Coordinates of C-alpha atoms and ligand atoms in Angstrom, one line a residue:
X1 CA 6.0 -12.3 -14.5
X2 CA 9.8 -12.6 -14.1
X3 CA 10.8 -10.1 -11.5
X4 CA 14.7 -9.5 -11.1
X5 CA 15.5 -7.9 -7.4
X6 CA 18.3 -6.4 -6.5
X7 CA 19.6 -8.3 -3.0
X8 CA 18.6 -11.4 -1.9
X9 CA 18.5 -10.7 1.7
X10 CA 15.2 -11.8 3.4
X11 CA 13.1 -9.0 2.3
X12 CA 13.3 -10.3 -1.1
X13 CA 13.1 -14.0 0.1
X14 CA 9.6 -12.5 1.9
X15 CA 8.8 -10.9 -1.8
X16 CA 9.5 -14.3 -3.1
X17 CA 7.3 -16.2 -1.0
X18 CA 4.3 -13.6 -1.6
X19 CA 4.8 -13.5 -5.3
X20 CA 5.5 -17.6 -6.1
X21 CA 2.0 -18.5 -5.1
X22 CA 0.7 -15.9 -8.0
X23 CA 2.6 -17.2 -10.3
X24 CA 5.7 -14.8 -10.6
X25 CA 9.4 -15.9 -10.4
X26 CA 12.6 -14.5 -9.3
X27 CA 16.1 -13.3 -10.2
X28 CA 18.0 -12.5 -7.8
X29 CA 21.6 -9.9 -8.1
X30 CA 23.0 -10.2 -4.9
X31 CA 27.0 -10.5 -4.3
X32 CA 26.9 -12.6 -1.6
X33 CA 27.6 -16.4 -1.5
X34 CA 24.6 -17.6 -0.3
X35 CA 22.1 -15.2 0.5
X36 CA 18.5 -15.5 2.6
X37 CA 16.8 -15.3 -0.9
X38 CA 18.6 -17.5 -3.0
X39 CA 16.8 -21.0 -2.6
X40 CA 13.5 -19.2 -3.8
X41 CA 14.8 -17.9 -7.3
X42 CA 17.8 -17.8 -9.4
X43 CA 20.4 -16.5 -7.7
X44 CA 23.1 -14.3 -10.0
X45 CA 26.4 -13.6 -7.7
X46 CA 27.8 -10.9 -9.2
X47 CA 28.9 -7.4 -8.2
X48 CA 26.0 -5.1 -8.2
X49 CA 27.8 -3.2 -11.6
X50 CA 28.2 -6.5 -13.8
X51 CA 27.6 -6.0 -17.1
X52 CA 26.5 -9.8 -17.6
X53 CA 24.1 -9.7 -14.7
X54 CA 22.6 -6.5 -15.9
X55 CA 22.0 -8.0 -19.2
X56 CA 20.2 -11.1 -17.6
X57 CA 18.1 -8.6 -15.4
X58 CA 17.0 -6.1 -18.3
X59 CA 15.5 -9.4 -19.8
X60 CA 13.4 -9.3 -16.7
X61 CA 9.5 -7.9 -17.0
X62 CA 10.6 -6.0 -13.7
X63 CA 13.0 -5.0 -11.5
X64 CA 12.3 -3.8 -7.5
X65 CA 15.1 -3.8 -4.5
X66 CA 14.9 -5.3 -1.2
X67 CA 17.8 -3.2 0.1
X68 CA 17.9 0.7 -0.3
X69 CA 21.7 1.7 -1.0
X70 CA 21.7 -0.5 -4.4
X71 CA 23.8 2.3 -6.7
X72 CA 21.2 4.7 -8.3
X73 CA 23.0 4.8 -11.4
X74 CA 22.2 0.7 -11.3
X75 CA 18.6 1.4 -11.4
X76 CA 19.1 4.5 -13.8
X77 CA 21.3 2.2 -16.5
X78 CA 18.3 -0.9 -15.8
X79 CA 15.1 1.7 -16.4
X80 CA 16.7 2.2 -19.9
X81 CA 15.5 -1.7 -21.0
X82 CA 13.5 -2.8 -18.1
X83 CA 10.5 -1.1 -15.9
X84 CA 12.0 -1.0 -12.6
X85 CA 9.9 0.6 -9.5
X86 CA 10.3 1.6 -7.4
X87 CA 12.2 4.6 -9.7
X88 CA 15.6 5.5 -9.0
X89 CA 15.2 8.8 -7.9
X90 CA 13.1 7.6 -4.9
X91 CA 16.6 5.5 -4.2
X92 CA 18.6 8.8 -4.9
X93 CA 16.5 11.1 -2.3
X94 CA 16.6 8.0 0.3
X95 CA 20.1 7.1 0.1
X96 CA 21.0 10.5 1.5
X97 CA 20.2 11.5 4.8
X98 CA 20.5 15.4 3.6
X99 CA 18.7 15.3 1.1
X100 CA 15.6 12.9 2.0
X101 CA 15.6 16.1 4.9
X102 CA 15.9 18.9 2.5
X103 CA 12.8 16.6 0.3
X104 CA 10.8 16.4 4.0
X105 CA 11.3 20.0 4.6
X106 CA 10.1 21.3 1.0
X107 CA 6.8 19.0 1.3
X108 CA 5.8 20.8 4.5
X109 CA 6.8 17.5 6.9
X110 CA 8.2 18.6 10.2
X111 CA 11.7 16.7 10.9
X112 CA 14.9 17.1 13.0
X113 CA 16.3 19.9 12.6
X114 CA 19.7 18.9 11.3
X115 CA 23.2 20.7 9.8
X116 CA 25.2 19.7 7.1
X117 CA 28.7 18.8 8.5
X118 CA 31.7 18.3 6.1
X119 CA 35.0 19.4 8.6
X120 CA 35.8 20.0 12.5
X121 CA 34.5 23.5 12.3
X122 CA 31.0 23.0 11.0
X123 CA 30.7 20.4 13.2
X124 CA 31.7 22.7 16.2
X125 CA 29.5 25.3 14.3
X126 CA 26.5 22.4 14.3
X127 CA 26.5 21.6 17.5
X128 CA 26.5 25.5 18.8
X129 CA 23.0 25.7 16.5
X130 CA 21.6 22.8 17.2
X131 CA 22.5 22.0 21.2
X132 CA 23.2 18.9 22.7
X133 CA 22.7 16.1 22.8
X134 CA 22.8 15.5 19.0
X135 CA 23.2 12.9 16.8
X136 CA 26.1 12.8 14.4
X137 CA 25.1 10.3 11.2
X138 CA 27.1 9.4 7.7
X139 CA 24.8 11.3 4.7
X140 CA 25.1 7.8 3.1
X141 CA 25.5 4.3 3.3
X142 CA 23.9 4.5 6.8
X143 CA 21.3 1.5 8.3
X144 CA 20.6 0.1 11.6
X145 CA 21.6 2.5 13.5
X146 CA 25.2 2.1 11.6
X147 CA 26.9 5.3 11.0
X148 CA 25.4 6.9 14.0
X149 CA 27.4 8.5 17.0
X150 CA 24.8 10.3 19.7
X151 CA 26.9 13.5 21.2
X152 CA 25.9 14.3 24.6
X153 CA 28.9 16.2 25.2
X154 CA 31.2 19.0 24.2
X155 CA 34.0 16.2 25.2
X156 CA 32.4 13.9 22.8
X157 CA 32.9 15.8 19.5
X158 CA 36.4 15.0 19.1
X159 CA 35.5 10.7 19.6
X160 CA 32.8 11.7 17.1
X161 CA 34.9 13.2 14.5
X162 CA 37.4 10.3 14.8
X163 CA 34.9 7.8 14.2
X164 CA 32.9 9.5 11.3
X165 CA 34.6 12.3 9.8
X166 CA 36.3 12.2 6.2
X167 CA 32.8 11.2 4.8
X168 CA 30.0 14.0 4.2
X169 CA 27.9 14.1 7.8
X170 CA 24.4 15.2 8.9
X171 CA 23.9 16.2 12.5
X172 CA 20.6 16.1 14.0
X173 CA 18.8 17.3 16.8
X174 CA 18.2 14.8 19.3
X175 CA 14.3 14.2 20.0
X176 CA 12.8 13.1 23.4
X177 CA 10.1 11.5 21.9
X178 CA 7.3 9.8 23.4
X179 CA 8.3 6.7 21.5
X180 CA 8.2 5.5 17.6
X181 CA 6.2 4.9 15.0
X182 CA 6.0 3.5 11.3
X183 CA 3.6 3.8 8.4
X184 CA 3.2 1.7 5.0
X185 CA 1.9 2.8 2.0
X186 CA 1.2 1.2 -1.1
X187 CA 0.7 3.2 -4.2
X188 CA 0.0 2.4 -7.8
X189 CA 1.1 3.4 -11.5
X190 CA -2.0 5.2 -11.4
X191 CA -2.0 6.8 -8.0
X192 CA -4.0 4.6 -5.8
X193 CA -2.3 4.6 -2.4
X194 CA -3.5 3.1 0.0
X195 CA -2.4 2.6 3.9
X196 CA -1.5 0.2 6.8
X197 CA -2.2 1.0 10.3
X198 CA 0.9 2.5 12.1
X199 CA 2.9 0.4 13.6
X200 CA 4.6 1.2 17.4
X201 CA 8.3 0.7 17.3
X202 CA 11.0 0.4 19.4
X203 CA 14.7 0.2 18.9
X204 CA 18.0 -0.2 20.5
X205 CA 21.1 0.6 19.4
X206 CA 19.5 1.8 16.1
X207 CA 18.0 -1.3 15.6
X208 CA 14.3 -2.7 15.6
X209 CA 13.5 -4.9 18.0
X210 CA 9.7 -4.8 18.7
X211 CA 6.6 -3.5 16.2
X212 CA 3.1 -3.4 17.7
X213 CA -0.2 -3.3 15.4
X214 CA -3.8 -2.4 16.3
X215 CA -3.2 0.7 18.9
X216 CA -3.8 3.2 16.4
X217 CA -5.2 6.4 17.3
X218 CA -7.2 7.8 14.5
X219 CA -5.6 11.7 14.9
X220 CA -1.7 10.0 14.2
X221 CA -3.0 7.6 11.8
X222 CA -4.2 10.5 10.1
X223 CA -1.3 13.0 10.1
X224 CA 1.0 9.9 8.8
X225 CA -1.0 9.2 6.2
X226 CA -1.0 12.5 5.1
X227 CA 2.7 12.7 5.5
X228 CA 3.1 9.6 3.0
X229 CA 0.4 10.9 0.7
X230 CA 2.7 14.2 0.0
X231 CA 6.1 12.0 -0.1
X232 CA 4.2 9.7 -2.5
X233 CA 3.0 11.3 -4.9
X234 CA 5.8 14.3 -5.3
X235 CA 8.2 11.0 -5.8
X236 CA 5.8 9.9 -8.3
X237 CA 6.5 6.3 -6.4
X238 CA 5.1 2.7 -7.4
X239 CA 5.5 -0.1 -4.8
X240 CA 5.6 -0.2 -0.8
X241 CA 7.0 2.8 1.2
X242 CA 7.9 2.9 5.2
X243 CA 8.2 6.3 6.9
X244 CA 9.9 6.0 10.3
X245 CA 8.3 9.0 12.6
X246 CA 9.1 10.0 15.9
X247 CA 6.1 10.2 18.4
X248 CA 6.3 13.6 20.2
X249 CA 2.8 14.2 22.0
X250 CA 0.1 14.3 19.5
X251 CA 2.3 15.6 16.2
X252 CA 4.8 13.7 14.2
X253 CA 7.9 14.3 13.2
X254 CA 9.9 12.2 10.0
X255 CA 12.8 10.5 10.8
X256 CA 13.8 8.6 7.4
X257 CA 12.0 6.9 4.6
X258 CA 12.8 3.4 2.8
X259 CA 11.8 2.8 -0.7
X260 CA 11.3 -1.1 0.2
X261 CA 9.5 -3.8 2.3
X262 CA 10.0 -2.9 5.5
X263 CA 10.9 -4.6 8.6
X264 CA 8.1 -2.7 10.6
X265 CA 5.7 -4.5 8.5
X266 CA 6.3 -7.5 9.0
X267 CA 3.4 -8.5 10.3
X268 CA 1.4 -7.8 7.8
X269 CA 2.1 -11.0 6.5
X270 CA -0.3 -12.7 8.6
X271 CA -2.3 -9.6 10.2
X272 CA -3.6 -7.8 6.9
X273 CA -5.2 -9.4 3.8
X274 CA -2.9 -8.4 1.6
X275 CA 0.2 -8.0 3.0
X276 CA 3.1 -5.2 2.1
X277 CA 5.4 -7.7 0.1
X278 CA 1.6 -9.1 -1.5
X279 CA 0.9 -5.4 -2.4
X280 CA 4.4 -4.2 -3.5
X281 CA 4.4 -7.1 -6.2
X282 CA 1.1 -5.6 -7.1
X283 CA 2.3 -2.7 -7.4
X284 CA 5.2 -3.0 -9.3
X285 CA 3.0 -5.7 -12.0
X286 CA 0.2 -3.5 -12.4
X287 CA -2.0 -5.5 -10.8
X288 CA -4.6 -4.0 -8.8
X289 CA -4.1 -2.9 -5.0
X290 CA -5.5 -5.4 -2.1
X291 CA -6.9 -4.7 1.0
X292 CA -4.6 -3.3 3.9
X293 CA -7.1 -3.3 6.9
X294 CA -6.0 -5.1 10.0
X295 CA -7.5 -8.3 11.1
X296 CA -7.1 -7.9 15.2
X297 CA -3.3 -7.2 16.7
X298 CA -0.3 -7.8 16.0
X299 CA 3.3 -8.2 17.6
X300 CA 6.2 -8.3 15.5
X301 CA 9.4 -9.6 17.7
X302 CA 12.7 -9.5 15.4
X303 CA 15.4 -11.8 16.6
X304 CA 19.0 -10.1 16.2
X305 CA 22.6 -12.3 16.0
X306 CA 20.6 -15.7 16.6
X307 CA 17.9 -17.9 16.4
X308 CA 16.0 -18.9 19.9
X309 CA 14.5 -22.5 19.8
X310 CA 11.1 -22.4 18.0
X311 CA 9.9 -25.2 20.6
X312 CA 8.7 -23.1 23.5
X313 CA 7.9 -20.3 21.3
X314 CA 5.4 -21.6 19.4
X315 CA 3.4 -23.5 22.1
X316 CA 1.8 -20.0 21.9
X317 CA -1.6 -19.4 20.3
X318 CA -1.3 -16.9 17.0
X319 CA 2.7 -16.9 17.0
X320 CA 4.0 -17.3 13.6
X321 CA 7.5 -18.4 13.2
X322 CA 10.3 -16.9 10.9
X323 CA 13.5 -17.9 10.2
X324 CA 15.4 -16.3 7.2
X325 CA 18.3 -18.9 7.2
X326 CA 21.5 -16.5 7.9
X327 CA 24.5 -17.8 10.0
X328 CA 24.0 -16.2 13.3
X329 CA 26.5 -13.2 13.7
X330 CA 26.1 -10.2 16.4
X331 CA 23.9 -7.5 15.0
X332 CA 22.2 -9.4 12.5
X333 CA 19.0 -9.6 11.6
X334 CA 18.0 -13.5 11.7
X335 CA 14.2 -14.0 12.0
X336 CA 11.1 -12.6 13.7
X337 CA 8.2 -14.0 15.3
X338 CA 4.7 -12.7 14.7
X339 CA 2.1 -12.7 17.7
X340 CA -1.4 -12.2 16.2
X341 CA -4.6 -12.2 18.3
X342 CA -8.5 -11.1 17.3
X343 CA -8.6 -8.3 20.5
X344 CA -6.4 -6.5 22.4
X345 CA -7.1 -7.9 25.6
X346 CA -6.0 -11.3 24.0
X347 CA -2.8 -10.3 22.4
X348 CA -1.9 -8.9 25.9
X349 CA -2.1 -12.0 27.1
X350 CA -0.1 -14.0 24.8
X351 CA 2.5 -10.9 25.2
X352 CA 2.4 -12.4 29.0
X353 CA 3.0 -16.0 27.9
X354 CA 6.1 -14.8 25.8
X355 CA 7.5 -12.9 28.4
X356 CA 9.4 -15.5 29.9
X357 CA 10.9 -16.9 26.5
X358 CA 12.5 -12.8 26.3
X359 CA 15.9 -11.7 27.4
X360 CA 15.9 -8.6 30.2
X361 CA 15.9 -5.9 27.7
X362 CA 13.3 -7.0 25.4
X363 CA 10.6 -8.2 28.0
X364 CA 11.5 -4.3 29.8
X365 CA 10.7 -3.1 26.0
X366 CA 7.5 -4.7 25.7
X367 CA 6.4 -3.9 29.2
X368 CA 7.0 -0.2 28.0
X369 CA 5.1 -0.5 24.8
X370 CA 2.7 2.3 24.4
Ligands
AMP401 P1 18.0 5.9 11.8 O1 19.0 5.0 11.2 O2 18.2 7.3 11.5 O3 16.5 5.5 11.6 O4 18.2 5.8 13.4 C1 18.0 4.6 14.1 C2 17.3 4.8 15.5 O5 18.1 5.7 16.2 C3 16.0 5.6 15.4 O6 14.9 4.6 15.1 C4 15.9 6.2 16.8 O7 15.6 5.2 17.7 C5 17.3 6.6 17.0 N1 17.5 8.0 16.5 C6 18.0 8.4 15.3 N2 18.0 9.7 15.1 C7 17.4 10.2 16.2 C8 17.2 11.6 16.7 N3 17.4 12.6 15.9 N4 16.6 11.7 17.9 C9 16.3 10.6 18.7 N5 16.6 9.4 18.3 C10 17.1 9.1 17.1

């Protein structure tokens, strides 16, 4: 099939290098110059409203996203001539922090509890309800921990305001959780869903920077999936799904959802049969579902603002190497490496041998993975 994506970033270069083997092939709409994607397809540069690049992707057989705050009204105008899925009212409920709360709340999902903030009083008002510390966050337009500002205290609120008031605001509790995880679904246009093991995340600065596979208790697994069951089906959703959780003794709480590949997947590319870009093409053709199960552990490492030499690296037994061919730039998202191994006991030990190829903070991460 030819499958228009909107961004070319390297979740839909990862899309692209699950879907040329079967046969698919690309468009991408993407408005930067050269983007991670755009060797693997045709790459349209064009501002995300241009009529002409519309009218080349409604000639498409589908259209999916590898980035979640592509305009709704994009995806609305597109669904008139083209299928595209994930819908856009999965987009709509995502892109907003308030509302993808207000969706977890009616669903029965336990979350942060949060505030609507929209001026200096209700922010003053918020943090009175909802005690500090607390985390101020843009409704919108809000990724990587962008957008964020973590109060701890009353002094902080007015550095807070400066930094993110004048847009509409969320406040949120701030959780002590035991640590994070992630869940991927899969469902299909006729409602077959079906579920990766959790991954075990950690972040810093609001950014991933470590996903574990393969440690799954049965009771979370459980709870998630039932979590992504309800979200699933009341969105009526077709293609891949992540739900970010916060661990908090044996109950979960959601933290945000994103209607794409996700980065705390990644290793499903060479973990699971079928991996969540495999299954998200599937998805969106109508093709039937494949299998999800794990095939021993896996480590997913991301690298962020450069590349590390691949040399020493992958001297390691089961390390899979990615690089997604961006310019190196603070913050940004570059690559990840994939540590798989048949038992835990072995993926421990190649953990060890990569130890010494981590900076401080991340070998101090791993050592504290759960
Ligand atoms: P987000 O963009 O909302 O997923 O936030 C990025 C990261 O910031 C999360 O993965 C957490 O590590 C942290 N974070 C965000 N919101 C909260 C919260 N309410 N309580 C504790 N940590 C949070």
């Amino acid at each position: 099939m030819k499958i228009g994506i909107l961004g070319a970033g390297q979740l839909a270069r990862m899309l692209a290098e699950a879907g040329i083997p079967a046969g698919h092939e690309f468009v991408f709409l993407d408005p930067a110059e050269s983007p991670s994607a755009a060797r693997l397809g045709h790459h349209l540069r064009a501002p995300w409203q241009d009529a002409d690049a519309l009218q080349v992707l409604a000639n498409c057989d589908r259209i999916t996203c590898d980035f979640e705050n592509v305009p709704a009204e994009v995806l609305a105008l597109l669904s008139e001539s083209v299928t595209v899925r994930p819908s856009a009212r999965a987009f709509e409920v995502a892109q907003d922090r308030w509302i993808e709360k207000q969706q977890f709340e009616a669903l029965g999902l336990a979350t942060p509890a949060y505030r609507a903030v929209e001026s200096r009083p209700e922010l003053i008002e918020a943090v009175e309800a909802l005690a500090l510390p607390a985390v101020l966050k843009t409704r919108r337009m809000g990724y990587d921990g962008k957008g964020q500002f973590v109060i701890h205290q009353f002094e902080d609120l007015e550095l807070a305001w400066q930094q993110l008031g004048g847009k509409p605001l969320i406040l949120e509790q701030w959780v002590d959780f035991d640590h994070e995880a992630a869940i991927t679904a899969v469902r299909s246009c006729d409602g077959d869903i079906r579920y990766y093991p959790l991954s075990t995340t950690c972040h810093r600065g609001g950014i991933l920077r470590l996903a574990r596979a393969g440690q799954g208790q049965s009771q979370l697994q459980q709870a998630a999936e039932h979590a992504m069951h309800k979200l699933m089906d009341e969105l009526d959703y077709i293609g891949c799904m992540t739900l970010e959780l916060f661990v908090v003794g044996d109950t979960l709480m959601a933290n945000e959802f994103a209607p794409r590949a996700h980065n705390s997947a990644h290793w499903t590319i060479e973990a699971v049969p079928s991996s969540q870009f495999d299954n998200h093409l599937r998805a969106v053709c109508d093709w039937p579902l494949g299998n999800t199960a794990l095939n021993g552990h896996a480590l997913m490492v991301n690298f962020i603002g450069h590349m590390p030499e691949p040399e020493r690296w992958l001297r390691i037994p089961g390390l899979h190497w990615h690089d997604y061919n961006k310019s190196a730039r603070p913050g940004r998202k570059v690559g990840h490496a994939t540590l798989t191994a048949p038992d835990a006991p072995t993926l421990n030990q190649r953990m060890a041998d990569l130890q010494p190829l981590l900076d401080h903070d991340l070998r101090s991460m791993m050592q504290n993975l759960p």
